Amino acid sequence: MDHAQLESAYQAHVAHLKTVYTQALETAGLDGVLIHSGSLMKRTQFDDQSWPLRLVPYFQHWAHLPWPECALLVLKAGPVKLLAYEDKSFWERWTQPDWNLLMGCLDVVRIDEPSHVKKHLPNGRRLAYVGENPTRAAEWGVDISLVNPAALLEPLNELRVHKTRYEQLCLEEANLVACRGHQKVAAAFHAGERSELRLHLHYLAETSQDDPETPYKNIVAIGSSAAILHHVSYRKERLDGPVSLLVDAGATFQGYASDITRTHVATGSADAELFSELIGRVDRMQQQLCKVATVGRGYETLHDETHVLLAHILRDLDIVRMGVEEQVQSGITRMFLPHGLGHSLGLVCHDVGCAKIKPRPENAWLRNTRIIEPNQCFTIEPGVYFIDTFMEQLRTGPHGSAANWKVIDQLRPYGGVRIEDDLVVQAAGLPVQNLTRAFLH
Ligand code: GLY
Ligand code: MN
Ligand code: MN
């Protein structure tokens, strides 16, 4: 990462945020907003341990300062103040941020106590609070009616839909790091590693990011567990038998996430060869979908197109003996692919702002219904799974005889396939940038 490039992109990013915040504050009838970095949350009320801090994304949008009880003060006019509280207790030491980056753009003020935020607030102004701790908001003197006001959050969510150059650089770096982890896991798997936990640990070691730094809990699934969409209860033991591996794992850079999935198989039997063919077909379908994710198209139409492409695969591989259109109309393809094609990606894995319009009922789990526009970042992640619940529904439903149970039973022990990349949309007419394939195939 070229630091000078990051620095100038960050300056432009902060300037852009200032412009949009000024307008949003004006429209919401506010003089300013205090954005809280977050408070530590106890694991349970019966425990004295806390979860690792997850920064409030609205705070992280401005500043990657991973410390609790800090605040940003954004007023309609004037510099943005970063009120930085560094806990000096002997129990913990927080990671130092990139101070040069922050100090180049924000007015950084050190405070000795979280309550001292109040000393820096202008008198008689109408200030909102954005964050997760209403007790802090009250301590800082913010009226409860101005805690996370919808009139402000709405434009701030919209702001997160289009990524600045700085954000795109961060997303790219998060991809670079995650791809190293994916390569390592693939190599370990093909060298014979068969424990989900150990594969997960290989990933963390290679990316040099601990569990709390990853944007979501890695999904590492061997065999039939690949049909469990969010399989995070890693099995420790060696798993032999028909072996496939689905790894859905990301990384972060300055708080920005990558979200990448690859599926592998250890070939050697006829069934494994068939599953390998299925992986190849899903991979080609995924790349085809990436190519047509162009400016002006509705993301939901891409999701619909995915089901048509999937029906071709199911028919070609003799998994379902039914015409393409009929498969889609009858809902059969949705039994093999129940989740959405993808989602907006940014400071959180399922980023905000792209699902304001509800998808059609048959696309219930689709998390992106926007028209594709330049500077959006989203995933494209088609899959095909042999999920017990849906296979039973299919078997006992009106179309049970259209499914080829011999082939399905051959593939079931391999769980399923998902291929997922992260894309950034360029200006109309330019090809979409695939952040993942730049580093991983
Ligand atoms: N890793 C979660 C997802 O792909 O949406
Ligand atoms: Mn995803
Ligand atoms: Mn994923």
mmCIF file of C-alpha atoms in Angstrom, residues 174-175 177-179 181-182 185 200 203-204 207 214-220 234 246-251 258-262 418 420 422 440:
data_model
loop_
_atom_site.group_PDB
_atom_site.id
_atom_site.type_symbol
_atom_site.label_atom_id
_atom_site.label_comp_id
_atom_site.label_asym_id
_atom_site.label_seq_id
_atom_site.Cartn_x
_atom_site.Cartn_y
_atom_site.Cartn_z
ATOM 1 C CA ALA A 174 -8.589 -6.030 2.711
ATOM 2 C CA ASN A 175 -8.907 -8.271 -0.354
ATOM 3 C CA VAL A 177 -4.804 -9.763 2.869
ATOM 4 C CA ALA A 178 -7.741 -12.195 2.741
ATOM 5 C CA CYS A 179 -6.526 -13.739 -0.519
ATOM 6 C CA GLY A 181 -5.309 -16.562 3.770
ATOM 7 C CA HIS A 182 -7.384 -18.315 1.109
ATOM 8 C CA VAL A 185 -5.900 -22.721 3.361
ATOM 9 C CA HIS A 200 -9.233 -21.750 10.280
ATOM 10 C CA TYR A 203 -6.045 -18.683 7.726
ATOM 11 C CA LEU A 204 -5.601 -16.433 10.768
ATOM 12 C CA THR A 207 -3.467 -13.049 7.282
ATOM 13 C CA THR A 214 -11.992 -10.450 10.845
ATOM 14 C CA PRO A 215 -15.167 -8.814 9.558
ATOM 15 C CA TYR A 216 -17.274 -11.881 10.382
ATOM 16 C CA LYS A 217 -16.602 -15.281 11.859
ATOM 17 C CA ASN A 218 -14.830 -17.357 9.221
ATOM 18 C CA ILE A 219 -16.963 -20.101 7.726
ATOM 19 C CA VAL A 220 -14.833 -23.224 7.329
ATOM 20 C CA TYR A 234 -15.382 -25.850 13.603
ATOM 21 C CA LEU A 246 -15.926 -24.332 1.634
ATOM 22 C CA VAL A 247 -14.084 -21.329 3.068
ATOM 23 C CA ASP A 248 -15.894 -18.017 3.417
ATOM 24 C CA ALA A 249 -13.432 -15.680 5.076
ATOM 25 C CA GLY A 250 -12.443 -12.030 4.927
ATOM 26 C CA ALA A 251 -10.042 -9.542 6.424
ATOM 27 C CA SER A 258 -13.416 -8.187 2.390
ATOM 28 C CA ASP A 259 -15.801 -11.124 2.061
ATOM 29 C CA ILE A 260 -14.534 -13.984 -0.083
ATOM 30 C CA THR A 261 -15.600 -17.583 -0.627
ATOM 31 C CA ARG A 262 -13.905 -20.444 -2.401
ATOM 32 C CA ARG A 418 -20.214 -20.984 -3.120
ATOM 33 C CA GLU A 420 -17.739 -15.060 -3.814
ATOM 34 C CA ASP A 422 -15.885 -8.324 -4.085
ATOM 35 C CA LEU A 440 -6.998 -15.045 -6.310
#
